[in-house]
């Protein structure tokens, strides 16, 4: 089925990562952040280009926007993958300048960086394992983009699993929310079949939805996101109707034994 093939494609940025490299000597992160802000200011100072313009259509030279956009991507990726101290650094200036979005688990052991300024599509996973910090870098394909919105940390029988929630869009017609389950095993992130529905166990759940949610007067729009109740140990997966519009109801998965098992549909409490 065509839609199923699309969903597998959407998972590709999470499935294929670059290899983790050795960490460089720690640098002054304040100066490094200011350096990235400086590169971003160079981009903003170039005339005759709107924020939504595709930088890869421009001529490449040492004074072009493309040159500085490539530098921003290169320097940012190098900093995160080369300095383990970045996992604990807030990067407030980068976030406030809308250069990247950073999502961190409540225990601080996992982060996701989405570098999406100037239509860059770089995503970096970063985690602590075996007393070290590791990274994996992926890039979304052209005409697709993704954003990690939350990372749930779920304890199961003495082990902790990490569940990043991602919104993914493939222009011009396909959108999806996803939650995946990962286990940190030293330098590796391992997918875990943590979700159990009435048929099978899964390592992720996808919720395709329609761009009709953006239409005026649609009340149950993009406010409905996958969520987790840490007290009741339940995860809520939003239901959509046959038009792909979010409803008020959720598929509810409850922690039982060693998995999050589907129990019923209902309202979010």
Tab-separated table of C-alpha atoms in Angstrom:
chain	number	residue	atom	x	y	z
A	1	UNK	CA	0.000	0.000	0.000
A	2	UNK	CA	1.363	3.385	-0.995
A	3	UNK	CA	0.798	5.021	2.403
A	4	UNK	CA	2.627	2.180	4.179
A	5	UNK	CA	5.648	2.700	1.931
A	6	UNK	CA	5.587	6.408	2.755
A	7	UNK	CA	5.547	5.698	6.490
A	8	UNK	CA	8.558	3.422	6.177
A	9	UNK	CA	10.307	6.224	4.324
A	10	UNK	CA	9.424	8.641	7.102
A	11	UNK	CA	11.134	6.396	9.610
A	12	UNK	CA	14.328	6.360	7.527
A	13	UNK	CA	15.943	9.362	9.266
A	14	UNK	CA	15.657	7.494	12.567
A	15	UNK	CA	16.908	4.208	11.213
A	16	UNK	CA	20.071	5.221	9.367
A	17	UNK	CA	22.657	7.190	11.310
A	18	UNK	CA	26.245	8.098	10.762
A	19	UNK	CA	28.862	6.423	12.901
A	20	UNK	CA	29.773	8.001	16.233
A	21	UNK	CA	33.226	9.542	16.235
A	22	UNK	CA	35.824	10.236	18.871
A	23	UNK	CA	35.226	13.333	20.933
A	24	UNK	CA	37.525	16.281	20.559
A	25	UNK	CA	38.941	18.157	23.495
A	26	UNK	CA	36.346	20.221	25.337
A	27	UNK	CA	36.009	23.812	24.115
A	28	UNK	CA	34.535	26.934	25.572
A	29	UNK	CA	30.884	26.356	24.770
A	30	UNK	CA	29.926	29.983	25.298
A	31	UNK	CA	32.414	31.068	22.620
A	32	UNK	CA	31.331	28.221	20.342
A	33	UNK	CA	27.688	29.218	20.654
A	34	UNK	CA	28.568	32.850	19.913
A	35	UNK	CA	30.499	31.662	16.850
A	36	UNK	CA	27.395	29.913	15.534
A	37	UNK	CA	25.311	33.012	16.230
A	38	UNK	CA	27.891	35.013	14.255
A	39	UNK	CA	27.539	32.703	11.243
A	40	UNK	CA	23.765	32.982	11.472
A	41	UNK	CA	24.033	36.781	11.550
A	42	UNK	CA	26.142	36.618	8.377
A	43	UNK	CA	23.282	34.758	6.702
A	44	UNK	CA	20.699	37.271	7.917
A	45	UNK	CA	22.816	40.183	6.703
A	46	UNK	CA	22.782	38.990	3.077
A	47	UNK	CA	20.286	41.095	1.099
A	48	UNK	CA	17.534	40.031	-1.282
A	49	UNK	CA	16.709	36.699	0.309
A	50	UNK	CA	13.629	35.845	2.307
A	51	UNK	CA	13.794	33.397	5.202
A	52	UNK	CA	11.803	30.840	3.212
A	53	UNK	CA	14.070	30.887	0.145
A	54	UNK	CA	15.934	27.712	-0.664
A	55	UNK	CA	19.609	28.384	-0.158
A	56	UNK	CA	20.691	25.561	-2.480
A	57	UNK	CA	19.440	27.477	-5.529
A	58	UNK	CA	22.019	30.199	-5.018
A	59	UNK	CA	25.477	30.529	-6.456
A	60	UNK	CA	28.186	29.220	-4.127
A	61	UNK	CA	31.016	31.581	-3.230
A	62	UNK	CA	32.728	32.756	-0.068
A	63	UNK	CA	30.304	35.639	0.287
A	64	UNK	CA	27.115	33.765	-0.639
A	65	UNK	CA	24.320	32.716	1.678
A	66	UNK	CA	24.894	29.114	0.633
A	67	UNK	CA	28.468	29.314	1.884
A	68	UNK	CA	27.415	30.507	5.349
A	69	UNK	CA	24.480	28.080	5.564
A	70	UNK	CA	26.860	25.207	4.816
A	71	UNK	CA	29.253	26.614	7.435
A	72	UNK	CA	26.457	26.760	10.013
A	73	UNK	CA	25.547	23.126	9.394
A	74	UNK	CA	29.182	21.996	9.427
A	75	UNK	CA	30.213	23.907	12.553
A	76	UNK	CA	27.098	22.971	14.507
A	77	UNK	CA	27.392	19.275	13.656
A	78	UNK	CA	31.109	19.280	14.461
A	79	UNK	CA	30.495	20.919	17.833
A	80	UNK	CA	27.771	18.488	18.956
A	81	UNK	CA	29.549	15.369	17.745
A	82	UNK	CA	32.965	16.508	18.965
A	83	UNK	CA	32.293	17.817	22.458
A	84	UNK	CA	30.589	15.568	25.063
A	85	UNK	CA	29.909	18.540	27.342
A	86	UNK	CA	27.314	19.830	24.889
A	87	UNK	CA	24.747	17.342	26.248
A	88	UNK	CA	24.473	19.418	29.432
A	89	UNK	CA	24.729	22.869	27.830
A	90	UNK	CA	21.420	24.756	27.294
A	91	UNK	CA	22.320	26.620	24.046
A	92	UNK	CA	19.794	29.314	24.976
A	93	UNK	CA	21.001	31.717	22.269
A	94	UNK	CA	20.637	29.132	19.507
A	95	UNK	CA	17.151	28.212	20.674
A	96	UNK	CA	16.027	31.813	21.169
A	97	UNK	CA	17.344	32.698	17.694
A	98	UNK	CA	15.295	29.832	16.185
A	99	UNK	CA	18.426	28.264	14.744
A	100	UNK	CA	17.705	24.869	16.243
A	101	UNK	CA	15.263	23.098	18.530
A	102	UNK	CA	16.607	20.992	21.389
A	103	UNK	CA	14.633	18.312	23.211
A	104	UNK	CA	16.083	16.654	26.326
A	105	UNK	CA	14.779	13.735	28.390
A	106	UNK	CA	13.909	14.487	32.012
A	107	UNK	CA	16.970	12.583	33.283
A	108	UNK	CA	19.306	14.382	30.865
A	109	UNK	CA	20.559	11.147	29.319
A	110	UNK	CA	19.195	11.738	25.814
A	111	UNK	CA	18.894	14.747	23.542
A	112	UNK	CA	17.671	15.438	20.045
A	113	UNK	CA	18.854	18.502	18.118
A	114	UNK	CA	16.861	19.660	15.086
A	115	UNK	CA	18.836	22.177	13.038
A	116	UNK	CA	16.032	23.551	10.886
A	117	UNK	CA	17.001	27.183	10.327
A	118	UNK	CA	17.338	28.152	6.640
A	119	UNK	CA	15.653	24.886	5.622
A	120	UNK	CA	18.501	22.766	6.936
A	121	UNK	CA	17.349	19.223	7.701
A	122	UNK	CA	19.972	17.991	10.165
A	123	UNK	CA	18.935	15.923	13.176
A	124	UNK	CA	21.379	14.747	15.846
A	125	UNK	CA	20.689	12.177	18.556
A	126	UNK	CA	22.961	12.417	21.599
A	127	UNK	CA	23.022	10.169	24.663
A	128	UNK	CA	25.015	9.071	27.677
A	129	UNK	CA	26.074	5.439	27.840
A	130	UNK	CA	28.774	3.539	29.729
A	131	UNK	CA	30.069	6.790	31.203
A	132	UNK	CA	30.575	8.402	27.785
A	133	UNK	CA	28.564	10.577	25.386
A	134	UNK	CA	27.693	9.393	21.878
A	135	UNK	CA	26.023	10.932	18.847
A	136	UNK	CA	24.325	9.833	15.652
A	137	UNK	CA	23.592	12.238	12.815
A	138	UNK	CA	20.847	11.958	10.211
A	139	UNK	CA	19.457	14.274	7.576
A	140	UNK	CA	15.938	14.315	6.250
A	141	UNK	CA	15.490	14.065	2.520
A	142	UNK	CA	14.543	17.021	0.345
A	143	UNK	CA	10.873	18.025	0.689
A	144	UNK	CA	10.638	16.307	4.076
A	145	UNK	CA	11.262	17.574	7.562
A	146	UNK	CA	10.929	16.334	11.115
A	147	UNK	CA	10.868	17.733	14.621
A	148	UNK	CA	11.304	15.933	17.930
A	149	UNK	CA	8.713	17.370	20.325
A	150	UNK	CA	9.267	15.319	23.470
A	151	UNK	CA	11.355	12.476	24.867
A	152	UNK	CA	9.591	10.283	27.408
A	153	UNK	CA	11.765	8.301	29.826
A	154	UNK	CA	9.824	5.166	30.814
A	155	UNK	CA	11.106	2.794	33.532
A	156	UNK	CA	10.250	-0.869	32.939
A	157	UNK	CA	11.410	-3.534	35.399
A	158	UNK	CA	14.523	-1.651	36.423
A	159	UNK	CA	15.426	-0.581	32.884
A	160	UNK	CA	14.809	2.812	31.327
A	161	UNK	CA	13.565	3.231	27.787
A	162	UNK	CA	13.487	6.468	25.809
A	163	UNK	CA	10.516	7.360	23.643
A	164	UNK	CA	11.066	10.365	21.355
A	165	UNK	CA	7.901	11.824	19.831
A	166	UNK	CA	8.440	13.162	16.325
A	167	UNK	CA	6.291	15.123	13.898
A	168	UNK	CA	7.267	14.460	10.291
A	169	UNK	CA	6.066	16.112	7.099
A	170	UNK	CA	6.642	15.160	3.479
A	171	UNK	CA	5.484	17.960	1.245
A	172	UNK	CA	3.031	18.499	-0.215
A	173	UNK	CA	0.557	15.990	1.181
A	174	UNK	CA	1.743	13.687	3.973
A	175	UNK	CA	2.146	14.303	7.693
A	176	UNK	CA	2.635	12.008	10.650
A	177	UNK	CA	3.257	11.871	14.379
A	178	UNK	CA	5.413	8.999	15.645
A	179	UNK	CA	6.652	7.605	18.918
A	180	UNK	CA	9.545	5.123	18.955
A	181	UNK	CA	11.101	3.111	21.768
A	182	UNK	CA	14.876	3.023	22.226
A	183	UNK	CA	17.239	1.473	24.744
A	184	UNK	CA	20.687	2.890	25.426
A	185	UNK	CA	23.339	0.183	25.186
A	186	UNK	CA	26.683	1.935	25.447
A	187	UNK	CA	27.518	3.398	22.054
A	188	UNK	CA	24.344	2.012	20.486
A	189	UNK	CA	20.694	2.974	20.422
A	190	UNK	CA	18.646	-0.209	20.161
A	191	UNK	CA	15.013	-0.318	19.031
A	192	UNK	CA	12.743	-2.068	21.546
A	193	UNK	CA	9.359	-3.719	20.859
A	194	UNK	CA	7.797	-1.931	23.815
A	195	UNK	CA	4.291	-1.368	22.390
A	196	UNK	CA	1.732	-4.174	22.255
A	197	UNK	CA	-1.569	-3.917	20.427
A	198	UNK	CA	-4.136	-6.677	19.977
A	199	UNK	CA	-2.160	-8.242	17.154
A	200	UNK	CA	1.573	-7.725	17.655
A	201	UNK	CA	4.400	-5.987	19.488
A	202	UNK	CA	5.959	-2.916	17.850
A	203	UNK	CA	8.971	-0.659	18.358
A	204	UNK	CA	7.108	2.419	17.109
A	205	UNK	CA	3.618	3.770	16.549
A	206	UNK	CA	2.710	6.106	13.675
A	207	UNK	CA	-0.278	8.430	13.449
A	208	UNK	CA	-0.805	9.750	9.899
A	209	UNK	CA	-2.863	12.927	9.754
A	210	UNK	CA	-4.164	15.345	7.163
A	211	UNK	CA	-3.109	18.888	6.396
A	212	UNK	CA	-6.809	19.624	6.728
A	213	UNK	CA	-5.982	20.060	10.424
A	214	UNK	CA	-4.464	23.413	9.437
A	215	UNK	CA	-7.742	24.642	7.969
A	216	UNK	CA	-9.636	27.474	9.715
A	217	UNK	CA	-12.375	26.466	12.158
A	218	UNK	CA	-10.899	23.015	12.752
A	219	UNK	CA	-10.926	22.859	16.546
A	220	UNK	CA	-9.152	19.533	17.080
A	221	UNK	CA	-6.073	20.472	15.122
A	222	UNK	CA	-2.378	20.174	15.869
A	223	UNK	CA	-2.928	20.604	19.602
A	224	UNK	CA	-3.373	16.832	19.865
A	225	UNK	CA	-0.013	15.187	20.343
A	226	UNK	CA	1.178	11.852	21.608
A	227	UNK	CA	1.594	12.205	25.369
A	228	UNK	CA	2.634	10.178	28.392
A	229	UNK	CA	1.235	10.163	31.939
A	230	UNK	CA	4.210	9.433	34.154
A	231	UNK	CA	2.020	8.824	37.215
A	232	UNK	CA	-0.452	6.376	35.671
A	233	UNK	CA	2.162	4.957	33.280
A	234	UNK	CA	-0.093	5.433	30.266
A	235	UNK	CA	0.672	6.696	26.794
A	236	UNK	CA	-2.030	8.451	24.788
A	237	UNK	CA	-2.030	8.126	20.996
A	238	UNK	CA	-4.430	10.592	19.289
A	239	UNK	CA	-7.196	9.164	17.107
A	240	UNK	CA	-7.988	10.666	13.715
A	241	UNK	CA	-11.194	10.331	11.722
A	242	UNK	CA	-11.485	9.032	8.158
A	243	UNK	CA	-10.391	12.456	6.860
A	244	UNK	CA	-7.226	12.454	8.950
A	245	UNK	CA	-8.520	15.108	11.353
A	246	UNK	CA	-7.691	14.774	15.047
A	247	UNK	CA	-10.595	13.866	17.334
A	248	UNK	CA	-11.019	14.164	21.088
A	249	UNK	CA	-10.293	10.461	21.625
A	250	UNK	CA	-7.055	8.565	22.153
A	251	UNK	CA	-5.739	5.027	21.925
A	252	UNK	CA	-4.540	4.333	25.460
A	253	UNK	CA	-1.521	2.107	26.132
A	254	UNK	CA	-0.840	1.143	29.744
A	255	UNK	CA	2.351	-0.221	31.246
A	256	UNK	CA	1.815	-3.911	32.029
A	257	UNK	CA	4.639	-6.306	32.815
A	258	UNK	CA	7.367	-5.518	30.273
A	259	UNK	CA	5.445	-3.469	27.684
A	260	UNK	CA	3.006	-0.646	27.036
A	261	UNK	CA	-0.150	-2.580	26.157
A	262	UNK	CA	-3.205	-1.203	24.352
A	263	UNK	CA	-6.166	-1.260	26.733
A	264	UNK	CA	-8.935	0.921	25.300
A	265	UNK	CA	-9.833	4.177	23.596
A	266	UNK	CA	-11.024	7.160	25.572
A	267	UNK	CA	-10.492	10.780	26.541
A	268	UNK	CA	-7.239	12.169	27.886
A	269	UNK	CA	-7.439	12.516	31.685
